[in-house]
Coordinates of C-alpha atoms in Angstrom, one line a residue:
M1 CA -9.7 6.2 -9.8
S2 CA -9.5 7.1 -6.1
S3 CA -11.7 4.0 -5.4
P4 CA -13.5 4.8 -2.2
S5 CA -14.6 1.1 -1.9
L6 CA -11.0 0.0 -1.8
G7 CA -10.2 2.8 0.6
N8 CA -12.9 1.5 2.9
L9 CA -11.4 -1.9 2.7
T10 CA -8.0 -0.5 3.7
V11 CA -9.6 1.0 6.8
V12 CA -11.4 -2.3 7.6
G13 CA -8.0 -4.1 7.4
C14 CA -6.4 -1.5 9.7
L15 CA -9.3 -1.8 12.2
L16 CA -8.8 -5.6 12.3
L17 CA -5.1 -5.0 13.1
Y18 CA -6.0 -2.6 15.9
A19 CA -8.4 -5.2 17.2
S20 CA -5.7 -7.8 17.3
V21 CA -3.8 -5.7 19.9
F22 CA -6.9 -5.9 22.2
A23 CA -7.2 -9.6 21.5
K24 CA -3.6 -10.2 22.4
G25 CA -3.9 -8.2 25.6
W26 CA -6.9 -10.2 26.9
D27 CA -6.0 -11.7 30.3
M28 CA -5.9 -15.5 30.2
T29 CA -5.7 -16.0 33.9
H30 CA -9.2 -17.3 34.3
L31 CA -9.7 -18.7 30.8
S32 CA -10.1 -22.4 30.1
D33 CA -7.9 -24.2 27.7
T34 CA -10.6 -24.2 25.0
A35 CA -11.1 -20.4 25.3
I36 CA -7.3 -19.9 25.1
V37 CA -7.1 -21.9 21.9
V38 CA -10.0 -19.8 20.4
K39 CA -8.2 -16.7 21.5
C40 CA -5.0 -17.7 19.8
H41 CA -6.8 -18.5 16.5
M42 CA -8.7 -15.2 16.7
E43 CA -5.5 -13.2 17.1
R44 CA -4.0 -15.0 14.1
I45 CA -7.1 -14.4 12.0
L46 CA -7.3 -10.7 12.9
I47 CA -3.6 -10.1 12.0
I48 CA -3.5 -12.2 8.8
V49 CA -6.8 -10.9 7.4
G50 CA -6.1 -7.4 8.5
L51 CA -2.8 -7.4 6.6
S52 CA -4.4 -8.8 3.4
C53 CA -7.3 -6.3 3.4
A54 CA -5.1 -3.3 4.2
F55 CA -2.2 -3.9 1.9
G56 CA -4.2 -5.8 -0.7
S57 CA -6.6 -3.0 -1.3
I58 CA -3.8 -0.5 -1.6
F59 CA -1.9 -2.6 -4.1
M60 CA -5.0 -3.2 -6.2
K61 CA -5.6 0.5 -6.6
T62 CA -2.1 0.8 -7.9
Y63 CA -2.6 -2.2 -10.1
R64 CA -5.5 -0.4 -11.9
I65 CA -3.3 2.6 -12.5
H66 CA -0.5 0.4 -13.8
A67 CA -2.9 -1.5 -16.1
I68 CA -4.4 1.8 -17.5
F69 CA -1.1 3.3 -18.3
T70 CA 0.6 0.2 -19.6
V71 CA -2.3 -1.4 -21.6
A72 CA -4.8 1.4 -22.3
V73 CA -2.4 4.2 -23.0
K74 CA 0.6 2.5 -24.5
R75 CA -1.3 -0.2 -26.5
F76 CA -4.4 1.9 -27.2
K77 CA -6.5 -1.0 -25.8
R78 CA -9.6 -0.5 -23.7
I79 CA -9.7 -2.2 -20.3
R80 CA -12.4 -2.5 -17.7
L81 CA -11.3 -2.7 -14.1
P82 CA -14.3 -1.7 -11.9
D83 CA -14.0 -1.7 -8.2
W84 CA -15.8 -5.0 -7.8
K85 CA -13.1 -6.8 -9.8
L86 CA -10.3 -5.3 -7.6
I87 CA -12.2 -6.2 -4.4
C88 CA -12.5 -9.7 -5.7
G89 CA -8.7 -9.8 -6.0
V90 CA -8.3 -8.7 -2.4
L91 CA -10.9 -11.3 -1.3
T92 CA -9.0 -14.0 -3.2
V93 CA -6.0 -13.3 -1.0
V94 CA -8.2 -13.4 2.1
L95 CA -9.7 -16.7 0.9
V96 CA -6.2 -18.2 0.6
D97 CA -5.5 -17.0 4.2
F98 CA -8.7 -18.7 5.4
V99 CA -7.8 -21.9 3.6
I100 CA -4.4 -22.1 5.3
I101 CA -5.9 -21.2 8.7
A102 CA -8.7 -23.7 8.3
A103 CA -6.2 -26.4 7.3
W104 CA -4.1 -25.5 10.4
I105 CA -7.1 -25.8 12.7
A106 CA -8.4 -29.0 11.1
L107 CA -5.1 -30.9 10.5
D108 CA -3.0 -29.7 13.4
T109 CA -4.3 -29.9 16.9
T110 CA -3.6 -26.8 19.0
S111 CA -3.0 -27.4 22.7
V112 CA -2.3 -25.1 25.6
N113 CA 1.0 -25.5 27.4
S114 CA 2.3 -23.9 30.6
R115 CA 5.8 -22.8 31.4
H116 CA 6.8 -22.0 35.0
L117 CA 9.2 -19.2 35.5
E118 CA 11.6 -18.6 38.4
P119 CA 9.8 -18.1 41.7
L120 CA 9.5 -14.5 42.9
L121 CA 9.6 -13.5 46.6
D122 CA 6.4 -11.8 47.8
T123 CA 7.7 -8.4 48.9
T124 CA 4.6 -7.6 50.9
E125 CA 5.5 -10.1 53.6
P126 CA 9.1 -11.1 53.1
E127 CA 9.4 -12.5 56.6
K128 CA 7.0 -15.3 55.7
E129 CA 9.2 -16.3 52.7
I130 CA 6.2 -16.7 50.3
F131 CA 7.2 -17.2 46.7
D132 CA 5.0 -16.6 43.7
V133 CA 5.6 -18.8 40.7
P134 CA 4.7 -17.0 37.4
V135 CA 3.1 -19.3 34.8
I136 CA 3.0 -18.5 31.1
R137 CA 0.2 -20.3 29.2
Y138 CA 0.6 -20.3 25.4
C139 CA -0.7 -22.2 22.4
S140 CA 1.4 -24.7 20.5
S141 CA 1.0 -27.3 17.8
E142 CA 3.2 -29.8 16.2
N143 CA 3.3 -28.4 12.7
A144 CA 2.8 -24.8 13.5
Q145 CA 6.1 -23.8 11.7
Y146 CA 4.9 -25.1 8.3
F147 CA 1.6 -23.2 8.4
T148 CA 3.3 -20.1 9.6
I149 CA 5.8 -20.3 6.7
A150 CA 2.8 -20.7 4.3
L151 CA 1.1 -17.6 5.7
Y152 CA 4.4 -15.6 5.6
G153 CA 4.9 -16.8 2.0
V154 CA 1.5 -15.4 1.0
K155 CA 2.2 -12.1 2.7
G156 CA 5.7 -12.0 1.1
V157 CA 4.2 -12.5 -2.4
L158 CA 1.7 -9.7 -1.7
L159 CA 4.4 -7.3 -0.6
T160 CA 6.6 -8.2 -3.5
F161 CA 3.7 -7.5 -5.9
G162 CA 3.1 -4.2 -4.2
I163 CA 6.8 -3.2 -4.5
F164 CA 6.7 -4.2 -8.2
L165 CA 3.7 -2.0 -8.9
A166 CA 5.2 0.9 -7.0
W167 CA 8.3 0.7 -9.1
E168 CA 6.4 0.3 -12.4
T169 CA 4.2 3.3 -11.7
R170 CA 7.0 5.6 -10.3
N171 CA 7.1 7.7 -13.5
I172 CA 3.4 8.4 -13.8
A173 CA 3.2 12.1 -13.2
V174 CA -0.3 12.1 -11.7
S175 CA 0.2 12.9 -8.1
Q176 CA -3.5 12.9 -7.5
L177 CA -3.7 9.3 -8.6
N178 CA -0.3 7.8 -8.2
D179 CA 0.3 6.2 -4.8
S180 CA 3.6 4.5 -5.6
K181 CA 5.8 6.6 -3.3
Y182 CA 3.3 6.2 -0.4
I183 CA 3.2 2.4 -1.0
A184 CA 7.0 2.3 -1.0
A185 CA 7.0 4.3 2.3
S186 CA 4.4 2.0 3.8
V187 CA 6.5 -1.1 2.9
C188 CA 9.5 0.6 4.4
V189 CA 7.7 1.3 7.6
V190 CA 6.6 -2.3 7.8
A191 CA 10.1 -3.6 7.1
L192 CA 11.8 -1.3 9.6
T193 CA 9.2 -2.2 12.3
V194 CA 9.7 -5.9 11.7
T195 CA 13.5 -5.5 11.7
V196 CA 13.3 -3.8 15.1
T197 CA 10.6 -5.9 16.7
V198 CA 11.8 -9.4 15.9
P199 CA 15.3 -9.0 17.6
T200 CA 13.7 -7.2 20.5
M201 CA 11.3 -10.1 21.0
A202 CA 14.2 -12.5 21.0
V203 CA 16.0 -10.4 23.7
L204 CA 13.0 -10.0 25.9
G205 CA 12.3 -13.7 26.2
D206 CA 9.7 -14.5 28.9
D207 CA 8.8 -10.9 29.9
V208 CA 5.2 -11.0 29.0
N209 CA 4.3 -7.4 29.7
V210 CA 7.1 -5.9 27.8
T211 CA 6.6 -8.3 24.9
F212 CA 3.0 -7.3 24.6
L213 CA 4.0 -3.6 24.8
V214 CA 6.5 -4.0 21.9
I215 CA 4.1 -6.0 19.7
G216 CA 1.2 -3.7 20.4
L217 CA 3.3 -0.5 19.7
A218 CA 4.6 -2.1 16.5
I219 CA 1.1 -2.8 15.2
V220 CA -0.2 0.6 16.2
I221 CA 2.7 2.4 14.6
V222 CA 2.5 0.5 11.3
N223 CA -1.2 0.9 11.2
T224 CA -1.2 4.6 11.9
A225 CA 1.6 5.2 9.4
V226 CA -0.2 3.3 6.6
L227 CA -3.4 5.2 7.2
C228 CA -1.7 8.5 7.3
L229 CA 0.4 7.8 4.2
N230 CA -2.5 6.7 2.2
F231 CA -5.3 9.1 3.3
V232 CA -3.7 12.3 4.5
P233 CA -2.3 13.2 1.0
K234 CA -5.8 12.5 -0.5
V235 CA -7.5 14.8 2.0
Y236 CA -4.9 17.5 1.3
L237 CA -5.5 17.2 -2.5
L238 CA -9.2 17.1 -2.0
T239 CA -9.2 20.4 -0.1
S240 CA -6.4 22.2 -2.1
V241 CA -6.5 21.0 -5.7
D242 CA -9.1 21.6 -8.3
E243 CA -10.1 18.5 -10.2
K244 CA -9.8 20.4 -13.5
T245 CA -6.1 20.9 -13.0
I246 CA -5.3 17.1 -13.1
S247 CA -3.3 16.2 -16.1
L248 CA -2.2 12.7 -17.2
S249 CA 1.4 11.9 -18.3
M250 CA 3.7 8.9 -18.4
M251 CA 6.7 11.3 -18.3
P252 CA 8.1 13.2 -15.3
S253 CA 6.0 16.3 -14.8
Q254 CA 7.3 19.5 -16.3
G255 CA 6.3 23.1 -15.8
C256 CA 4.1 23.7 -12.8
S257 CA 4.5 21.2 -10.1
E258 CA 3.0 20.9 -6.6
S259 CA 5.9 22.9 -5.1
T260 CA 5.7 25.7 -7.8
T261 CA 4.1 28.9 -6.8
T262 CA 1.1 30.3 -8.5
H263 CA 3.0 33.3 -9.8
T264 CA 5.6 31.0 -11.4
C265 CA 2.9 28.9 -13.0
R266 CA 1.2 31.9 -14.5
S267 CA 4.6 33.2 -15.9
Q268 CA 5.2 29.8 -17.4
D269 CA 1.8 29.8 -19.0
K270 CA 2.4 33.2 -20.5
E271 CA 5.8 32.1 -21.9
D272 CA 4.2 29.0 -23.4
V273 CA 1.5 31.1 -25.1
T274 CA 4.1 33.5 -26.4
E275 CA 6.2 30.7 -27.8
L276 CA 3.1 29.1 -29.4
E277 CA 2.3 32.4 -31.1
R278 CA 5.8 32.7 -32.4
L279 CA 5.8 29.3 -33.8
R280 CA 2.4 29.9 -35.5
G281 CA 3.8 33.1 -37.1
K282 CA 6.9 31.2 -38.3
L283 CA 4.6 28.5 -39.7
K284 CA 2.6 31.1 -41.7
Q285 CA 5.8 32.5 -43.1
R286 CA 6.9 29.1 -44.2
K287 CA 3.6 28.4 -45.8
A288 CA 3.8 31.7 -47.7
T289 CA 7.3 30.9 -48.9
L290 CA 6.1 27.4 -50.1
L291 CA 3.2 29.0 -52.0
V292 CA 5.6 31.4 -53.8
L293 CA 8.0 28.6 -54.7
A294 CA 5.2 26.4 -56.0
K295 CA 4.0 29.3 -58.1
D296 CA 7.5 29.9 -59.5
I297 CA 7.8 26.2 -60.3
R298 CA 4.5 26.2 -62.2
V299 CA 5.6 29.3 -64.2
M300 CA 8.9 27.7 -65.1
S301 CA 7.3 24.5 -66.1
W302 CA 4.8 26.4 -68.4
T303 CA 7.7 28.4 -69.9
E304 CA 9.7 25.3 -70.8
R305 CA 6.7 23.8 -72.5
I306 CA 6.4 26.9 -74.7

């Protein structure tokens, strides 16, 4: 149920996102136009595929839990969802990304444009009045907005699917397996980061260094938060919880919870045992009473016949 293979896929996706930061920070001063175009496509591929692998694998694990508790438990129907099927689901999303990117590369020619900024006075020798003209080189294409919307649409559907699964599995009281709250927290981190980053990018404008700093920090923060939210709780459970103590329930957990002390849990267990013994004693009394009544009924029936 913990799906190490999908966990590895999550790590791979996060590593791709980390790599995109280094790709974006690559100095383009001495690069040719062809190399810059390749760099732009590489940045795009690393970010898109990284998001699909990281979040797709997390959502697929939750989908298996959702399927087990909605189909197998509620409908008493056996299902088979091995890791390879879930990995194929993630790879399907990645394949859709590659199809869109391949269509972008094949159908829309990407060119390198230059934008000259305001001249800056060379402060090392101001008396010579030497001005440096900063030049920003960037990739552009005629139909870039349409392909960007398509990629954003795929990611929007993926995140919506993840939020739906997190909501559907919110009442599954299996903290060792249920990642719904961590998925919700991950999506919130992504949403907050995007909400802060996009307006900041619009305000910064042509400041290349600060723009790179903001984008790089946003990716690193989101990546690290997702990794911590999805793996730190599992490491904690692995080191602190015995596998035999895991219980399955579709209802909110009752009795001993993660925050309950050991003494309280033992007291609750003793109370449960005492209550069970009391109910068993009452059941025996009722059975004895029923036997007496049944005997009296048979005697009365025999007397009436006589």
